Amino acid sequence: MDKPRILVARAVFPEVVSRLAQYFEVENNQADEPWSKQQLADKLRDKVGAFTTGAERIDADALAAAPHLKICANMAVGYNNFDLPAMTARKVLATNTPDVLTETTADFGFALLMATARRVTESEHYLRAGKWQRWSYDMFAGSDVHGSTLGILGMGRIGQGIARRGAHGFGMNVIYHNRSRLSPELEAQCKARYVSKDELLRMADHLVLVLPYSPESHHTIGAAELALMKPTANLINIARGGIVDDAALAAALRERKIAGAGLDVYEGEPKVHPDLLTVPNVVLTPHIASATVPTRKAMADLAADNLIGFLVHGKPLTPLNPEVLG
Ligand code: GLV
């Protein structure tokens, strides 16, 4: 019997492609060629499943071109590349990779927070440029992490991981804002206090964004919100581009309305707003918060297991729209 045909849209661990090939006829992209929207649509035309990353947009147009498609398994916890209502309407299952990246991503949130607070990349650039002649009392003096106020906007699994690190590891005073308040048990575990969004902006010394992107969360942090923050505060975005108005942030950094920012995600990435590239008080990384070898492997495995689970055994592991399962 013919094996079901699937598309693996990006280069991924070869052993994961080999595992998929035991069950499916796989068209892969191990050369990691950038495909246009039309090329992706053409490749989906005869496929029942797709292994995608956050970079492949699955919308009504892509679905219209893919009459046999039954599942898209995203190798990411975020899924704003999926038009979920359109997928559900077409009865195409969507899956993501929650949990396996939580602790790694929370670690990175802290890495970016600390690099920003202690001006790690700015001082390294200075050193590499041969500008370091002698020690001085205020050279790259930043802000403290221990004992400061950690603000978290978006208190899902990753937000809670960051809260636990801050409260238990660094003795930080943790405040958070979220659409819904955590249970008293979880608040106690995270040592986190619920505040309004305005209070969060006004009180945080380090504000970490960990909320999902949606049209509602577009530009959650713009000029008005940045103006509420302390001039000594740092903003960290490990969530999604578009949650922050990058032009407004670059202006606030240049005018020292806030002290610094640490960014892993950008509006329209991989393009980065040119003004962010010229302000010194920002740490910039290329969307790598989940990038450790074991975690990326676990994410790829989970996406593959979702394809095998659903197409072979009828049981996906982490469905986003389980209503299509009937
Ligand atoms: C990364 O950004 C992810 O959503 O997994």
Coordinates of C-alpha atoms and ligand atoms in Angstrom, one line a residue:
M1 CA 0.0 0.0 0.0
D2 CA 1.2 3.5 -0.8
K3 CA 2.5 5.5 2.2
P4 CA 0.8 8.8 3.0
R5 CA 2.6 11.7 1.5
I6 CA 4.0 14.4 3.8
L7 CA 6.0 17.6 3.4
V8 CA 8.8 18.6 5.8
A9 CA 9.0 22.2 4.9
R10 CA 12.4 23.1 6.5
A11 CA 15.7 21.4 7.2
V12 CA 15.6 19.4 10.4
F13 CA 17.6 16.7 12.2
P14 CA 18.2 13.9 9.6
E15 CA 17.2 11.2 12.1
V16 CA 13.8 12.8 12.4
V17 CA 13.4 12.8 8.6
S18 CA 14.5 9.1 8.6
R19 CA 12.0 8.3 11.3
L20 CA 9.2 10.0 9.3
A21 CA 10.2 8.1 6.2
Q22 CA 9.4 4.8 8.0
Y23 CA 5.7 5.8 7.9
F24 CA 5.4 8.3 5.1
E25 CA 6.6 9.2 1.6
V26 CA 8.5 12.4 2.6
E27 CA 9.3 15.4 0.4
N28 CA 11.8 17.3 2.5
N29 CA 13.8 20.5 2.3
Q30 CA 17.1 19.4 3.8
A31 CA 18.7 22.1 1.5
D32 CA 16.6 24.6 3.5
E33 CA 15.7 26.5 0.4
P34 CA 13.5 29.5 1.0
W35 CA 10.2 28.8 -0.7
S36 CA 7.8 31.4 -1.8
K37 CA 4.1 31.2 -0.7
Q38 CA 3.3 29.8 -4.2
Q39 CA 6.1 27.2 -4.0
L40 CA 4.9 26.1 -0.6
A41 CA 1.3 25.9 -1.9
D42 CA 2.5 23.8 -4.9
K43 CA 4.3 21.4 -2.6
L44 CA 1.3 21.0 -0.3
R45 CA -1.0 20.1 -3.2
D46 CA -0.6 16.3 -3.0
K47 CA 0.2 16.0 0.8
V48 CA -1.9 14.8 3.7
G49 CA 0.5 16.2 6.3
A50 CA 3.1 18.9 6.8
F51 CA 5.9 19.5 9.2
T52 CA 6.2 23.2 9.6
T53 CA 8.0 25.8 11.6
G54 CA 6.9 29.3 12.6
A55 CA 8.1 30.6 9.3
E56 CA 5.5 28.8 7.1
R57 CA 2.2 30.6 6.9
I58 CA -0.8 28.2 6.7
D59 CA -3.8 30.4 5.8
A60 CA -6.9 30.1 3.6
D61 CA -4.9 30.4 0.4
A62 CA -2.4 27.7 1.4
L63 CA -5.4 25.5 2.4
A64 CA -7.2 26.1 -0.8
A65 CA -4.2 24.7 -2.7
A66 CA -4.0 21.6 -0.5
P67 CA -7.2 19.6 -0.9
H68 CA -5.8 16.4 0.8
L69 CA -4.2 18.1 3.8
K70 CA -5.2 16.7 7.2
I71 CA -2.6 18.0 9.6
C72 CA 0.1 20.6 10.0
A73 CA 2.5 19.9 12.8
N74 CA 4.4 23.0 13.9
M75 CA 7.8 22.7 15.4
A76 CA 7.2 25.6 17.7
V77 CA 5.0 26.3 20.7
G78 CA 3.7 29.6 19.1
Y79 CA 1.4 29.1 16.2
N80 CA 0.6 32.6 14.9
N81 CA 1.7 31.3 11.5
F82 CA -1.4 29.2 11.4
D83 CA -4.8 30.7 10.6
L84 CA -6.4 28.4 13.1
P85 CA -10.1 29.2 12.4
A86 CA -9.4 28.6 8.6
M87 CA -7.7 25.3 9.4
T88 CA -10.6 24.2 11.7
A89 CA -13.2 25.2 9.1
R90 CA -11.3 23.0 6.6
K91 CA -10.9 20.2 9.2
V92 CA -7.1 20.4 9.1
L93 CA -5.6 19.5 12.5
A94 CA -3.0 21.9 13.9
T95 CA -0.4 20.8 16.5
N96 CA 2.4 22.6 18.3
T97 CA 5.2 21.7 20.7
P98 CA 4.3 22.9 24.2
D99 CA 6.1 21.9 27.4
V100 CA 9.3 20.5 25.9
L101 CA 10.8 24.0 25.5
T102 CA 9.4 25.6 28.6
E103 CA 12.5 25.5 30.9
T104 CA 15.0 26.1 28.0
T105 CA 13.1 29.2 26.9
A106 CA 12.8 30.4 30.5
D107 CA 16.6 30.0 30.9
F108 CA 17.0 32.2 27.8
G109 CA 14.6 34.8 29.1
F110 CA 16.9 35.1 32.1
A111 CA 20.1 35.1 29.9
L112 CA 18.7 38.0 27.9
L113 CA 17.5 39.8 31.1
M114 CA 21.0 39.5 32.7
A115 CA 22.9 40.4 29.5
T116 CA 20.7 43.5 29.2
A117 CA 20.9 44.5 32.9
R118 CA 24.7 44.1 32.9
R119 CA 25.3 45.4 29.4
V120 CA 27.2 42.3 28.4
T121 CA 27.1 42.7 24.6
E122 CA 27.6 46.4 24.6
S123 CA 30.8 46.0 26.7
E124 CA 32.0 43.1 24.6
H125 CA 31.7 45.2 21.4
Y126 CA 33.7 47.9 23.1
L127 CA 36.4 45.4 24.1
R128 CA 36.6 43.8 20.7
A129 CA 36.8 47.3 19.1
G130 CA 40.1 47.8 21.1
K131 CA 38.6 50.7 23.0
W132 CA 39.4 49.3 26.5
Q133 CA 42.4 51.3 27.7
R134 CA 41.9 51.2 31.5
W135 CA 39.3 50.5 34.2
S136 CA 37.0 53.3 35.3
Y137 CA 34.4 53.4 38.1
D138 CA 31.4 53.8 35.9
M139 CA 32.4 51.8 32.9
F140 CA 29.3 49.8 31.8
A141 CA 27.6 50.2 35.1
G142 CA 24.2 48.6 34.7
S143 CA 21.4 47.6 37.0
D144 CA 21.1 44.9 39.6
V145 CA 19.1 41.8 39.0
H146 CA 19.1 40.3 42.6
G147 CA 16.5 42.0 44.8
S148 CA 15.0 44.0 42.0
T149 CA 11.3 43.9 40.7
L150 CA 10.7 41.4 38.0
G151 CA 7.6 42.1 35.9
I152 CA 6.1 39.4 33.7
L153 CA 3.5 40.1 31.1
G154 CA 1.9 36.7 30.0
M155 CA 2.0 34.1 32.8
G156 CA 1.8 30.8 30.9
R157 CA 4.2 28.0 31.4
I158 CA 7.3 30.0 30.3
G159 CA 6.3 33.1 32.3
Q160 CA 6.0 30.9 35.4
G161 CA 9.4 29.4 34.7
I162 CA 10.9 32.9 34.6
A163 CA 9.0 33.9 37.8
R164 CA 10.4 30.8 39.6
R165 CA 14.0 31.6 38.5
G166 CA 13.6 35.2 39.6
A167 CA 11.9 34.6 42.9
H168 CA 13.9 31.5 44.1
G169 CA 17.2 32.1 42.3
F170 CA 17.7 35.9 42.5
G171 CA 15.4 36.9 45.4
M172 CA 13.4 39.1 43.1
N173 CA 10.1 40.7 43.9
V174 CA 7.9 39.1 41.2
I175 CA 4.8 40.8 39.8
Y176 CA 2.8 39.8 36.8
H177 CA -0.2 40.6 34.6
N178 CA -2.1 38.0 32.5
R179 CA -5.5 37.7 30.9
S180 CA -6.5 35.4 33.8
R181 CA -5.1 35.3 37.2
L182 CA -3.1 32.2 38.4
S183 CA -4.5 29.9 41.1
P184 CA -3.3 30.8 44.6
E185 CA -1.2 27.6 44.6
L186 CA 0.6 28.6 41.4
E187 CA 1.0 32.2 42.6
A188 CA 2.6 30.8 45.8
Q189 CA 4.9 28.5 43.8
C190 CA 6.1 31.3 41.6
K191 CA 6.0 33.8 44.5
A192 CA 4.3 36.2 42.1
R193 CA 1.8 38.9 42.8
Y194 CA -1.0 39.8 40.3
V195 CA -1.1 43.5 39.3
S196 CA -2.8 45.6 36.6
K197 CA -0.9 46.2 33.4
D198 CA -0.3 49.8 34.3
E199 CA 1.1 48.9 37.7
L200 CA 3.3 46.3 36.0
L201 CA 4.7 48.9 33.6
R202 CA 5.3 51.4 36.3
M203 CA 6.8 49.1 38.9
A204 CA 9.0 46.6 37.0
D205 CA 12.8 47.0 37.0
H206 CA 13.0 44.3 34.4
L207 CA 9.9 43.6 32.3
V208 CA 9.7 40.3 30.4
L209 CA 7.2 39.7 27.7
V210 CA 6.0 36.1 27.3
L211 CA 2.5 36.5 25.8
P212 CA 1.3 34.9 22.6
Y213 CA 0.9 37.1 19.4
S214 CA -2.5 37.7 18.1
P215 CA -4.2 40.7 16.5
E216 CA -5.3 41.7 20.0
S217 CA -1.7 41.6 21.3
H218 CA -0.3 43.6 18.4
H219 CA 1.7 46.6 19.7
T220 CA 0.9 45.8 23.4
I221 CA 4.0 47.8 24.1
G222 CA 4.1 51.1 22.2
A223 CA 5.2 54.6 23.0
A224 CA 2.5 55.1 25.6
E225 CA 3.4 52.0 27.5
L226 CA 7.1 52.7 27.3
A227 CA 6.5 56.2 28.7
L228 CA 5.0 54.5 31.9
M229 CA 8.2 52.5 32.5
K230 CA 11.0 53.7 34.9
P231 CA 13.9 55.4 33.1
T232 CA 16.1 52.7 34.7
A233 CA 14.0 49.8 33.5
N234 CA 14.8 47.1 31.0
L235 CA 12.4 45.5 28.6
I236 CA 12.9 41.9 27.4
N237 CA 10.9 40.4 24.5
I238 CA 11.1 36.6 24.0
A239 CA 7.5 36.3 22.9
R240 CA 6.8 37.4 19.3
G241 CA 7.6 40.2 17.0
G242 CA 4.7 42.6 16.7
I243 CA 3.9 42.6 20.4
V244 CA 6.3 45.5 20.7
D245 CA 6.3 48.6 18.4
D246 CA 9.9 48.3 17.4
A247 CA 10.2 51.9 16.0
A248 CA 8.8 53.3 19.3
L249 CA 11.1 51.1 21.3
A250 CA 14.2 52.2 19.3
A251 CA 13.2 55.9 19.9
A252 CA 12.7 55.2 23.7
L253 CA 16.1 53.5 23.9
R254 CA 17.8 56.3 22.0
E255 CA 16.2 59.0 24.2
R256 CA 17.0 56.9 27.3
K257 CA 13.3 56.8 28.3
I258 CA 14.1 53.3 29.4
A259 CA 17.6 52.0 30.2
G260 CA 17.8 49.0 27.9
A261 CA 16.2 46.2 26.0
G262 CA 16.9 42.6 25.2
L263 CA 15.1 41.3 22.1
D264 CA 14.9 37.8 20.6
V265 CA 12.0 38.5 18.3
Y266 CA 11.2 41.3 15.8
E267 CA 8.4 42.8 13.8
G268 CA 8.8 41.3 10.3
E269 CA 11.8 39.1 11.3
P270 CA 14.3 38.2 10.0
K271 CA 14.3 41.9 9.1
V272 CA 15.2 44.0 12.2
H273 CA 14.2 47.6 12.4
P274 CA 17.3 49.6 11.3
D275 CA 17.0 52.0 14.3
L276 CA 17.4 49.0 16.7
L277 CA 20.7 48.2 15.0
T278 CA 22.2 51.6 15.8
V279 CA 21.2 52.1 19.4
P280 CA 23.8 50.7 21.8
N281 CA 21.6 49.9 24.8
V282 CA 19.9 46.8 23.3
V283 CA 20.9 43.2 23.2
L284 CA 19.8 41.5 20.0
T285 CA 19.5 37.8 19.3
P286 CA 18.1 36.0 16.3
H287 CA 15.0 34.1 17.7
I288 CA 17.0 31.5 19.6
A289 CA 15.2 31.2 22.9
S290 CA 14.5 27.5 22.5
A291 CA 17.8 26.8 20.8
T292 CA 19.6 24.1 22.7
V293 CA 20.4 20.9 21.0
P294 CA 18.3 18.7 23.3
T295 CA 15.3 21.0 23.2
R296 CA 15.3 21.5 19.5
K297 CA 15.6 17.7 19.2
A298 CA 12.6 17.3 21.5
M299 CA 10.6 19.8 19.5
A300 CA 11.3 18.1 16.2
D301 CA 10.5 14.7 17.8
L302 CA 7.2 16.0 19.1
A303 CA 6.2 17.5 15.8
A304 CA 7.1 14.2 14.1
D305 CA 5.2 12.2 16.8
N306 CA 2.1 14.4 16.1
L307 CA 2.2 13.4 12.4
I308 CA 2.7 9.7 13.2
G309 CA 0.3 9.8 16.1
F310 CA -2.5 11.3 14.0
L311 CA -1.9 9.9 10.5
V312 CA -0.9 6.4 11.6
H313 CA -2.7 5.9 14.9
G314 CA -5.5 8.5 14.9
K315 CA -4.1 10.1 18.1
P316 CA -2.1 13.3 17.9
L317 CA -0.3 14.3 21.1
T318 CA -0.8 18.0 21.3
P319 CA -3.7 19.1 19.1
L320 CA -4.5 22.9 19.0
N321 CA -8.0 22.4 17.4
P322 CA -9.2 19.0 18.8
E323 CA -12.7 19.8 17.5
V324 CA -11.6 18.6 14.1
L325 CA -11.0 15.1 15.5
G326 CA -14.8 14.8 15.7
Ligands
GLV1 C1 9.4 29.7 19.2 O1 9.3 30.9 19.1 C2 8.3 28.9 19.4 O2 7.1 29.4 19.4 O3 8.5 27.7 19.7

